[in-house]
Amino acid sequence: MRYFKEEDNPYTLQFSYIPPRFIERQAITSFIINNYVRKVPTYRGMFITGVRGSGKTVMLGDIRNKINAMEDWIAVDINPEDDLIHSVANKLYRIPEIKSLFIKAKLDLSIMGLGVKVENAELVAYSDDDALEMMLEVLKKKNRKVLVTIDEITYSDNVARFSHALSSYANADYDIYVLMTGLKENIDRIKNKPSLTFLYRAKVNEIEMLNITAISADYQKTLQLDTSEADRLAFESKGYSLAYQAIGYVYWNAYSRSAELTQSQITDIYNELDSILAEFAYDKIFEELSAKDIEVLRAIASLIRDGDDESDIVKVADVRNKVNMTSATFATYRERLINDGILDGKIYGCLRFNLPRLENYVRLR
């Protein structure tokens, strides 16, 4: 017999932290961690990208925690809107164990407002760049490595300055590495500036959807569902991280009010689910689309046939005819929407929505 309390709901709609119910993407997580911890990392900088709500921030936090727990590693998270060089130095100085190393080395970091002016200092920083370079020199002598994480990075003069500094630190063989998340278009803007050598060469890792089998197993255990019902909900999520959490969240709350759900209650559940997906992801995704992008999505939604086994699959030719575009023109929008993670074009000559229940949202736009 199921017994749930709403206040004990293990699923969450909160962002920026690792939720109680968490499915790890083991392949990409292991790839990123193994890159940094090997004796000579292949990439000093890496990006994680994916559509909004795909779990980039959670993955970033999970990797940061895993690396920070390793011997000789320090992981610091900084705000992309801050002065990045100053922020890294400040975060390092605030770690008591690390701060003591800088004090023993007689570093005068007073120009940054860190500590006090040191009499007979071994080294005096005259800029933020000096200060961080001096700190990295001390850490290198102690065999300590630094991973800097930045969530939702976008191009700015500040990011450009940080990239140039990271190139300098790499040339000096200091052990500082960076892992960032960002939307594809924001990462492309950074990568399209070859002068930013460090970030230009950073590896881009596109986050994959969650494993459907793992989601089903989680729903079976946490929501106490049979395999058939858990599979249905898992496929409903399409592996989209936000939908996985949202479906678990609304069903847990529903079961806290009633052990057996009526059709009316299930309808309410899906109305709430659609509202959550819209508020937490789809509204923002659509704000960033062009009018033509939206026209294409509306055409796809109008062509989806309800009631058959492949109701969400439409033919490219049918969509193109409906929006009255040439093949060349349509290919531009098709490619962009696929790259943005909104459409799935894996089936030759066909398209489908990559995000769960998006057709419902599009029809209301």
mmCIF file of C-alpha atoms in Angstrom:
data_model
loop_
_atom_site.group_PDB
_atom_site.id
_atom_site.type_symbol
_atom_site.label_atom_id
_atom_site.label_comp_id
_atom_site.label_asym_id
_atom_site.label_seq_id
_atom_site.Cartn_x
_atom_site.Cartn_y
_atom_site.Cartn_z
ATOM 1 C CA MET A 1 0.000 0.000 0.000
ATOM 2 C CA ARG A 2 1.300 3.416 -0.950
ATOM 3 C CA TYR A 3 1.837 6.005 1.753
ATOM 4 C CA PHE A 4 3.112 9.424 0.798
ATOM 5 C CA LYS A 5 3.372 12.791 2.517
ATOM 6 C CA GLU A 6 3.517 15.883 0.336
ATOM 7 C CA GLU A 7 6.169 17.486 2.560
ATOM 8 C CA ASP A 8 8.422 14.432 2.010
ATOM 9 C CA ASN A 9 8.329 14.695 -1.792
ATOM 10 C CA PRO A 10 11.836 13.629 -2.979
ATOM 11 C CA TYR A 11 11.364 15.182 -6.415
ATOM 12 C CA THR A 12 11.963 18.890 -6.812
ATOM 13 C CA LEU A 13 11.448 21.781 -9.202
ATOM 14 C CA GLN A 14 14.361 23.745 -7.746
ATOM 15 C CA PHE A 15 17.386 24.475 -9.904
ATOM 16 C CA SER A 16 21.102 24.743 -9.166
ATOM 17 C CA TYR A 17 21.545 21.875 -6.733
ATOM 18 C CA ILE A 18 21.668 18.093 -6.834
ATOM 19 C CA PRO A 19 18.118 16.839 -6.096
ATOM 20 C CA PRO A 20 17.343 13.930 -3.735
ATOM 21 C CA ARG A 21 16.272 11.778 -6.699
ATOM 22 C CA PHE A 22 19.168 12.028 -9.104
ATOM 23 C CA ILE A 23 20.046 9.914 -12.137
ATOM 24 C CA GLU A 24 23.688 10.249 -13.080
ATOM 25 C CA ARG A 25 24.785 10.395 -16.707
ATOM 26 C CA GLN A 26 27.690 8.058 -16.098
ATOM 27 C CA ALA A 27 29.343 8.054 -19.533
ATOM 28 C CA ILE A 28 29.731 11.811 -19.987
ATOM 29 C CA THR A 29 30.441 12.398 -16.282
ATOM 30 C CA SER A 30 33.237 9.815 -16.298
ATOM 31 C CA PHE A 31 34.651 11.219 -19.549
ATOM 32 C CA ILE A 32 34.868 14.740 -18.111
ATOM 33 C CA ILE A 33 36.314 13.692 -14.748
ATOM 34 C CA ASN A 34 38.837 11.318 -16.316
ATOM 35 C CA ASN A 35 40.005 14.101 -18.620
ATOM 36 C CA TYR A 36 40.897 16.391 -15.727
ATOM 37 C CA VAL A 37 42.454 13.857 -13.349
ATOM 38 C CA ARG A 38 44.734 12.132 -15.864
ATOM 39 C CA LYS A 39 48.425 13.000 -15.595
ATOM 40 C CA VAL A 40 48.295 15.196 -18.714
ATOM 41 C CA PRO A 41 44.681 16.358 -19.360
ATOM 42 C CA THR A 42 43.656 16.381 -23.010
ATOM 43 C CA TYR A 43 41.541 19.498 -22.425
ATOM 44 C CA ARG A 44 42.202 22.204 -19.854
ATOM 45 C CA GLY A 45 38.778 23.694 -20.547
ATOM 46 C CA MET A 46 35.464 21.965 -21.241
ATOM 47 C CA PHE A 47 31.872 23.021 -21.851
ATOM 48 C CA ILE A 48 28.630 21.202 -21.024
ATOM 49 C CA THR A 49 25.744 22.250 -23.242
ATOM 50 C CA GLY A 50 22.118 21.287 -23.718
ATOM 51 C CA VAL A 51 18.611 22.671 -23.923
ATOM 52 C CA ARG A 52 17.158 24.503 -20.915
ATOM 53 C CA GLY A 53 16.014 22.064 -18.240
ATOM 54 C CA SER A 54 18.288 19.252 -19.441
ATOM 55 C CA GLY A 55 20.275 19.079 -16.192
ATOM 56 C CA LYS A 56 23.502 20.927 -17.065
ATOM 57 C CA THR A 57 23.739 22.678 -13.699
ATOM 58 C CA VAL A 58 23.120 19.460 -11.761
ATOM 59 C CA MET A 59 25.831 17.661 -13.737
ATOM 60 C CA LEU A 60 28.225 20.559 -13.145
ATOM 61 C CA GLY A 61 27.611 20.391 -9.391
ATOM 62 C CA ASP A 62 27.989 16.606 -9.317
ATOM 63 C CA ILE A 63 31.328 16.736 -11.155
ATOM 64 C CA ARG A 64 32.564 19.620 -8.989
ATOM 65 C CA ASN A 65 31.740 17.678 -5.804
ATOM 66 C CA LYS A 66 33.418 14.512 -7.066
ATOM 67 C CA ILE A 67 36.627 16.299 -8.053
ATOM 68 C CA ASN A 68 36.691 18.431 -4.904
ATOM 69 C CA ALA A 69 36.598 15.227 -2.849
ATOM 70 C CA MET A 70 39.765 13.966 -4.527
ATOM 71 C CA GLU A 71 43.122 14.340 -2.862
ATOM 72 C CA ASP A 72 45.151 17.350 -4.071
ATOM 73 C CA TRP A 73 42.166 18.925 -5.867
ATOM 74 C CA ILE A 74 40.333 22.177 -5.083
ATOM 75 C CA ALA A 75 37.098 23.029 -6.912
ATOM 76 C CA VAL A 76 35.645 26.530 -6.794
ATOM 77 C CA ASP A 77 32.426 27.766 -8.374
ATOM 78 C CA ILE A 78 32.231 31.364 -9.583
ATOM 79 C CA ASN A 79 29.529 33.683 -10.879
ATOM 80 C CA PRO A 80 29.881 34.453 -14.629
ATOM 81 C CA GLU A 81 28.726 38.026 -13.976
ATOM 82 C CA ASP A 82 31.616 38.758 -11.556
ATOM 83 C CA ASP A 83 35.231 39.661 -12.269
ATOM 84 C CA LEU A 84 36.321 36.081 -12.920
ATOM 85 C CA ILE A 85 40.020 36.413 -12.039
ATOM 86 C CA HIS A 86 39.234 38.244 -8.803
ATOM 87 C CA SER A 87 36.511 35.709 -7.957
ATOM 88 C CA VAL A 88 38.796 32.694 -8.369
ATOM 89 C CA ALA A 89 41.487 34.279 -6.159
ATOM 90 C CA ASN A 90 38.903 35.307 -3.582
ATOM 91 C CA LYS A 91 37.320 31.837 -3.457
ATOM 92 C CA LEU A 92 40.723 30.189 -3.035
ATOM 93 C CA TYR A 93 41.740 32.586 -0.263
ATOM 94 C CA ARG A 94 38.526 31.859 1.659
ATOM 95 C CA ILE A 95 39.427 28.159 2.030
ATOM 96 C CA PRO A 96 41.198 28.030 5.450
ATOM 97 C CA GLU A 97 43.611 25.255 4.492
ATOM 98 C CA ILE A 98 44.598 27.041 1.274
ATOM 99 C CA LYS A 99 44.748 30.478 2.878
ATOM 100 C CA SER A 100 47.353 29.214 5.330
ATOM 101 C CA LEU A 101 49.613 28.231 2.421
ATOM 102 C CA PHE A 102 49.505 31.785 1.062
ATOM 103 C CA ILE A 103 50.227 33.271 4.488
ATOM 104 C CA LYS A 104 53.209 30.954 4.992
ATOM 105 C CA ALA A 105 54.508 31.910 1.551
ATOM 106 C CA LYS A 106 54.329 35.602 2.613
ATOM 107 C CA LEU A 107 52.201 36.693 -0.318
ATOM 108 C CA ASP A 108 51.055 40.305 -0.138
ATOM 109 C CA LEU A 109 47.568 40.184 -1.692
ATOM 110 C CA SER A 110 46.329 43.374 -0.076
ATOM 111 C CA ILE A 111 45.702 44.981 -3.475
ATOM 112 C CA MET A 112 42.740 42.603 -3.812
ATOM 113 C CA GLY A 113 41.492 43.326 -0.329
ATOM 114 C CA LEU A 114 42.629 39.881 0.787
ATOM 115 C CA GLY A 115 44.352 39.812 4.152
ATOM 116 C CA VAL A 116 46.557 42.694 5.297
ATOM 117 C CA LYS A 117 49.673 44.268 3.882
ATOM 118 C CA VAL A 118 52.562 41.911 4.599
ATOM 119 C CA GLU A 119 55.805 43.365 5.924
ATOM 120 C CA ASN A 120 58.872 41.901 4.220
ATOM 121 C CA ALA A 121 56.605 40.072 1.788
ATOM 122 C CA GLU A 122 58.269 37.542 -0.497
ATOM 123 C CA LEU A 123 55.938 38.576 -3.349
ATOM 124 C CA VAL A 124 53.675 41.588 -3.746
ATOM 125 C CA ALA A 125 50.698 41.562 -6.112
ATOM 126 C CA TYR A 126 50.079 44.754 -8.072
ATOM 127 C CA SER A 127 46.972 43.471 -9.891
ATOM 128 C CA ASP A 128 44.390 40.706 -9.702
ATOM 129 C CA ASP A 129 46.298 38.841 -12.408
ATOM 130 C CA ASP A 130 49.501 39.025 -10.353
ATOM 131 C CA ALA A 131 47.705 37.814 -7.262
ATOM 132 C CA LEU A 132 46.140 34.742 -8.878
ATOM 133 C CA GLU A 133 49.385 33.837 -10.650
ATOM 134 C CA MET A 134 51.269 34.019 -7.344
ATOM 135 C CA MET A 135 48.642 31.862 -5.667
ATOM 136 C CA LEU A 136 48.821 29.262 -8.447
ATOM 137 C CA GLU A 137 52.608 29.153 -8.114
ATOM 138 C CA VAL A 138 52.256 28.345 -4.404
ATOM 139 C CA LEU A 139 49.632 25.668 -5.106
ATOM 140 C CA LYS A 140 51.784 24.070 -7.812
ATOM 141 C CA LYS A 141 54.660 23.668 -5.344
ATOM 142 C CA LYS A 142 52.210 21.880 -3.027
ATOM 143 C CA ASN A 143 50.899 19.680 -5.873
ATOM 144 C CA ARG A 144 47.413 21.167 -5.596
ATOM 145 C CA LYS A 145 45.210 21.440 -8.677
ATOM 146 C CA VAL A 146 42.303 23.846 -9.185
ATOM 147 C CA LEU A 147 39.058 23.244 -11.071
ATOM 148 C CA VAL A 148 36.996 26.375 -11.735
ATOM 149 C CA THR A 149 33.308 25.821 -12.552
ATOM 150 C CA ILE A 150 31.092 28.444 -14.177
ATOM 151 C CA ASP A 151 27.370 27.932 -14.776
ATOM 152 C CA GLU A 152 25.586 29.509 -17.764
ATOM 153 C CA ILE A 153 28.547 31.314 -19.257
ATOM 154 C CA THR A 154 28.023 33.946 -21.954
ATOM 155 C CA TYR A 155 30.515 36.025 -23.899
ATOM 156 C CA SER A 156 31.706 39.269 -22.300
ATOM 157 C CA ASP A 157 34.886 41.323 -22.096
ATOM 158 C CA ASN A 158 35.361 39.811 -18.652
ATOM 159 C CA VAL A 159 35.220 36.279 -20.097
ATOM 160 C CA ALA A 160 37.685 37.284 -22.826
ATOM 161 C CA ARG A 161 40.116 38.597 -20.194
ATOM 162 C CA PHE A 162 39.760 35.376 -18.206
ATOM 163 C CA SER A 163 40.442 33.282 -21.322
ATOM 164 C CA HIS A 164 43.666 35.197 -22.018
ATOM 165 C CA ALA A 165 44.741 34.734 -18.392
ATOM 166 C CA LEU A 166 44.029 30.990 -18.560
ATOM 167 C CA SER A 167 46.202 30.736 -21.672
ATOM 168 C CA SER A 168 49.024 32.431 -19.768
ATOM 169 C CA TYR A 169 48.584 30.075 -16.797
ATOM 170 C CA ALA A 170 48.614 27.068 -19.150
ATOM 171 C CA ASN A 171 51.876 28.286 -20.732
ATOM 172 C CA ALA A 172 53.357 28.519 -17.240
ATOM 173 C CA ASP A 173 52.092 24.976 -16.580
ATOM 174 C CA TYR A 174 49.993 26.007 -13.586
ATOM 175 C CA ASP A 175 47.401 23.419 -12.609
ATOM 176 C CA ILE A 176 44.195 25.349 -13.198
ATOM 177 C CA TYR A 177 41.335 23.976 -15.280
ATOM 178 C CA VAL A 178 37.818 25.166 -16.079
ATOM 179 C CA LEU A 179 34.443 23.469 -16.617
ATOM 180 C CA MET A 180 31.522 25.571 -17.864
ATOM 181 C CA THR A 181 27.878 25.136 -18.809
ATOM 182 C CA GLY A 182 26.033 27.207 -21.374
ATOM 183 C CA LEU A 183 23.404 27.232 -24.083
ATOM 184 C CA LYS A 184 24.753 26.218 -27.473
ATOM 185 C CA GLU A 185 24.346 29.662 -29.036
ATOM 186 C CA ASN A 186 26.257 31.285 -26.151
ATOM 187 C CA ILE A 187 29.071 28.760 -26.399
ATOM 188 C CA ASP A 188 29.190 29.210 -30.181
ATOM 189 C CA ARG A 189 29.628 32.962 -29.700
ATOM 190 C CA ILE A 190 32.643 32.296 -27.479
ATOM 191 C CA LYS A 191 34.066 29.618 -29.789
ATOM 192 C CA ASN A 192 33.700 31.878 -32.819
ATOM 193 C CA LYS A 193 36.382 34.205 -31.444
ATOM 194 C CA PRO A 194 39.699 32.522 -32.317
ATOM 195 C CA SER A 195 41.605 35.151 -30.340
ATOM 196 C CA LEU A 196 40.285 33.517 -27.158
ATOM 197 C CA THR A 197 42.739 30.661 -27.594
ATOM 198 C CA PHE A 198 42.010 28.855 -24.334
ATOM 199 C CA LEU A 199 38.206 28.798 -24.668
ATOM 200 C CA TYR A 200 38.375 28.418 -28.457
ATOM 201 C CA ARG A 201 40.088 25.063 -27.887
ATOM 202 C CA ALA A 202 37.822 23.967 -25.049
ATOM 203 C CA LYS A 203 35.943 20.709 -25.633
ATOM 204 C CA VAL A 204 32.145 20.970 -26.014
ATOM 205 C CA ASN A 205 30.152 18.095 -24.474
ATOM 206 C CA GLU A 206 26.468 17.935 -25.368
ATOM 207 C CA ILE A 207 24.394 16.504 -22.543
ATOM 208 C CA GLU A 208 22.315 13.494 -23.522
ATOM 209 C CA MET A 209 18.807 12.674 -22.329
ATOM 210 C CA LEU A 210 18.477 10.597 -19.182
ATOM 211 C CA ASN A 211 18.284 6.828 -19.556
ATOM 212 C CA ILE A 212 14.619 5.782 -19.843
ATOM 213 C CA THR A 213 15.263 2.443 -18.117
ATOM 214 C CA ALA A 214 16.873 4.239 -15.161
ATOM 215 C CA ILE A 215 13.901 6.621 -14.904
ATOM 216 C CA SER A 216 11.465 3.698 -14.936
ATOM 217 C CA ALA A 217 13.437 1.896 -12.217
ATOM 218 C CA ASP A 218 13.389 5.061 -10.120
ATOM 219 C CA TYR A 219 9.618 5.502 -10.508
ATOM 220 C CA GLN A 220 9.064 1.834 -9.612
ATOM 221 C CA LYS A 221 11.068 2.221 -6.409
ATOM 222 C CA THR A 222 10.094 5.749 -5.343
ATOM 223 C CA LEU A 223 6.471 5.942 -6.486
ATOM 224 C CA GLN A 224 5.898 2.201 -5.900
ATOM 225 C CA LEU A 225 4.553 1.672 -9.410
ATOM 226 C CA ASP A 226 4.406 -1.545 -11.393
ATOM 227 C CA THR A 227 6.744 -1.894 -14.359
ATOM 228 C CA SER A 228 4.107 -1.058 -16.963
ATOM 229 C CA GLU A 229 3.025 2.218 -15.328
ATOM 230 C CA ALA A 230 6.610 3.224 -14.505
ATOM 231 C CA ASP A 231 7.637 2.580 -18.125
ATOM 232 C CA ARG A 232 4.728 4.701 -19.368
ATOM 233 C CA LEU A 233 5.747 7.652 -17.212
ATOM 234 C CA ALA A 234 9.423 7.232 -18.112
ATOM 235 C CA PHE A 235 8.630 7.328 -21.831
ATOM 236 C CA GLU A 236 6.357 10.318 -21.195
ATOM 237 C CA SER A 237 9.409 12.202 -19.842
ATOM 238 C CA LYS A 238 11.435 11.481 -23.028
ATOM 239 C CA GLY A 239 14.486 11.470 -20.728
ATOM 240 C CA TYR A 240 14.230 15.245 -20.251
ATOM 241 C CA SER A 241 15.630 16.018 -16.808
ATOM 242 C CA LEU A 242 13.045 18.653 -15.874
ATOM 243 C CA ALA A 243 10.186 16.362 -16.971
ATOM 244 C CA TYR A 244 11.634 13.445 -14.964
ATOM 245 C CA GLN A 245 11.568 15.570 -11.814
ATOM 246 C CA ALA A 246 8.228 17.225 -12.645
ATOM 247 C CA ILE A 247 6.400 13.940 -13.356
ATOM 248 C CA GLY A 248 7.705 12.422 -10.130
ATOM 249 C CA TYR A 249 6.775 15.608 -8.265
ATOM 250 C CA VAL A 250 3.154 15.824 -9.445
ATOM 251 C CA TYR A 251 2.491 12.091 -9.053
ATOM 252 C CA TRP A 252 3.962 11.993 -5.542
ATOM 253 C CA ASN A 253 1.755 14.903 -4.512
ATOM 254 C CA ALA A 254 -1.284 13.261 -6.119
ATOM 255 C CA TYR A 255 -0.639 9.983 -4.272
ATOM 256 C CA SER A 256 -0.304 11.900 -1.009
ATOM 257 C CA ARG A 257 -3.945 12.906 -1.472
ATOM 258 C CA SER A 258 -5.367 9.696 -2.919
ATOM 259 C CA ALA A 259 -4.102 6.119 -3.079
ATOM 260 C CA GLU A 260 -5.980 5.461 -6.330
ATOM 261 C CA LEU A 261 -6.229 8.159 -8.988
ATOM 262 C CA THR A 262 -9.391 8.867 -10.945
ATOM 263 C CA GLN A 263 -9.356 9.958 -14.578
ATOM 264 C CA SER A 264 -10.247 13.477 -13.433
ATOM 265 C CA GLN A 265 -7.244 13.520 -11.079
ATOM 266 C CA ILE A 266 -4.947 12.259 -13.838
ATOM 267 C CA THR A 267 -6.191 15.061 -16.098
ATOM 268 C CA ASP A 268 -5.352 17.544 -13.326
ATOM 269 C CA ILE A 269 -1.899 15.991 -12.987
ATOM 270 C CA TYR A 270 -1.125 16.546 -16.661
ATOM 271 C CA ASN A 271 -2.502 20.069 -16.616
ATOM 272 C CA GLU A 272 -0.130 20.812 -13.735
ATOM 273 C CA LEU A 273 2.739 19.096 -15.553
ATOM 274 C CA ASP A 274 2.164 21.208 -18.667
ATOM 275 C CA SER A 275 2.117 24.330 -16.512
ATOM 276 C CA ILE A 276 5.419 23.380 -14.854
ATOM 277 C CA LEU A 277 7.159 22.654 -18.163
ATOM 278 C CA ALA A 278 5.944 25.968 -19.568
ATOM 279 C CA GLU A 279 6.933 28.064 -16.558
ATOM 280 C CA PHE A 280 10.310 26.482 -15.914
ATOM 281 C CA ALA A 281 11.541 25.927 -19.484
ATOM 282 C CA TYR A 282 9.296 26.312 -22.507
ATOM 283 C CA ASP A 283 8.385 29.986 -22.004
ATOM 284 C CA LYS A 284 12.072 30.908 -21.929
ATOM 285 C CA ILE A 285 12.938 28.628 -24.841
ATOM 286 C CA PHE A 286 10.273 30.274 -26.993
ATOM 287 C CA GLU A 287 11.438 33.782 -26.063
ATOM 288 C CA GLU A 288 14.718 32.962 -27.769
ATOM 289 C CA LEU A 289 13.158 31.670 -31.023
ATOM 290 C CA SER A 290 12.495 33.645 -34.181
ATOM 291 C CA ALA A 291 8.987 34.059 -35.617
ATOM 292 C CA LYS A 292 9.873 31.597 -38.390
ATOM 293 C CA ASP A 293 11.172 29.042 -35.895
ATOM 294 C CA ILE A 294 7.826 29.213 -34.086
ATOM 295 C CA GLU A 295 5.948 28.937 -37.390
ATOM 296 C CA VAL A 296 7.778 25.670 -38.111
ATOM 297 C CA LEU A 297 6.975 24.314 -34.643
ATOM 298 C CA ARG A 298 3.313 25.244 -35.014
ATOM 299 C CA ALA A 299 3.184 23.405 -38.317
ATOM 300 C CA ILE A 300 4.645 20.282 -36.705
ATOM 301 C CA ALA A 301 2.171 20.474 -33.815
ATOM 302 C CA SER A 302 -0.752 20.799 -36.217
ATOM 303 C CA LEU A 303 0.378 17.701 -38.131
ATOM 304 C CA ILE A 304 0.720 15.442 -35.103
ATOM 305 C CA ARG A 305 -1.963 12.781 -35.243
ATOM 306 C CA ASP A 306 -3.541 11.779 -31.973
ATOM 307 C CA GLY A 307 -4.379 8.179 -31.301
ATOM 308 C CA ASP A 308 -1.864 6.094 -33.286
ATOM 309 C CA ASP A 309 1.401 4.458 -32.271
ATOM 310 C CA GLU A 310 3.608 7.006 -34.008
ATOM 311 C CA SER A 311 1.459 10.062 -33.362
ATOM 312 C CA ASP A 312 4.400 12.376 -32.697
ATOM 313 C CA ILE A 313 6.276 11.705 -35.957
ATOM 314 C CA VAL A 314 5.670 13.961 -38.968
ATOM 315 C CA LYS A 315 7.186 14.027 -42.442
ATOM 316 C CA VAL A 316 9.593 16.829 -43.331
ATOM 317 C CA ALA A 317 7.851 17.287 -46.681
ATOM 318 C CA ASP A 318 4.493 17.821 -44.963
ATOM 319 C CA VAL A 319 5.949 20.440 -42.617
ATOM 320 C CA ARG A 320 7.748 22.218 -45.436
ATOM 321 C CA ASN A 321 4.585 22.367 -47.515
ATOM 322 C CA LYS A 322 2.566 23.680 -44.606
ATOM 323 C CA VAL A 323 4.978 26.596 -44.006
ATOM 324 C CA ASN A 324 5.457 27.083 -47.767
ATOM 325 C CA MET A 325 9.273 27.001 -47.735
ATOM 326 C CA THR A 326 11.799 25.741 -50.251
ATOM 327 C CA SER A 327 14.002 22.813 -49.235
ATOM 328 C CA ALA A 328 17.020 25.081 -48.779
ATOM 329 C CA THR A 329 15.172 27.622 -46.643
ATOM 330 C CA PHE A 330 13.486 24.981 -44.517
ATOM 331 C CA ALA A 331 16.802 23.161 -43.944
ATOM 332 C CA THR A 332 18.145 26.237 -42.131
ATOM 333 C CA TYR A 333 15.327 26.248 -39.568
ATOM 334 C CA ARG A 334 15.294 22.448 -39.283
ATOM 335 C CA GLU A 335 19.014 22.339 -38.520
ATOM 336 C CA ARG A 336 18.851 25.148 -35.986
ATOM 337 C CA LEU A 337 15.902 23.641 -34.091
ATOM 338 C CA ILE A 338 17.644 20.257 -33.998
ATOM 339 C CA ASN A 339 20.900 21.831 -32.775
ATOM 340 C CA ASP A 340 18.963 23.695 -30.080
ATOM 341 C CA GLY A 341 17.606 20.369 -28.810
ATOM 342 C CA ILE A 342 13.983 21.194 -29.626
ATOM 343 C CA LEU A 343 13.506 18.818 -32.562
ATOM 344 C CA ASP A 344 14.648 15.238 -33.155
ATOM 345 C CA GLY A 345 15.622 14.492 -36.752
ATOM 346 C CA LYS A 346 17.114 11.028 -36.283
ATOM 347 C CA ILE A 347 14.435 9.332 -38.419
ATOM 348 C CA TYR A 348 15.248 10.017 -42.071
ATOM 349 C CA GLY A 349 12.774 12.375 -43.717
ATOM 350 C CA CYS A 350 10.860 12.882 -40.466
ATOM 351 C CA LEU A 351 10.744 15.156 -37.457
ATOM 352 C CA ARG A 352 9.412 14.912 -33.931
ATOM 353 C CA PHE A 353 9.523 17.070 -30.841
ATOM 354 C CA ASN A 354 12.540 16.244 -28.693
ATOM 355 C CA LEU A 355 10.914 17.671 -25.554
ATOM 356 C CA PRO A 356 7.935 16.065 -23.796
ATOM 357 C CA ARG A 357 4.426 17.404 -24.370
ATOM 358 C CA LEU A 358 5.820 20.342 -26.311
ATOM 359 C CA GLU A 359 3.064 19.987 -28.909
ATOM 360 C CA ASN A 360 0.510 20.931 -26.224
ATOM 361 C CA TYR A 361 2.465 24.075 -25.417
ATOM 362 C CA VAL A 362 2.938 25.022 -29.080
ATOM 363 C CA ARG A 363 -0.775 24.664 -29.831
ATOM 364 C CA LEU A 364 -1.550 27.257 -27.175
ATOM 365 C CA ARG A 365 0.967 29.793 -28.477
#
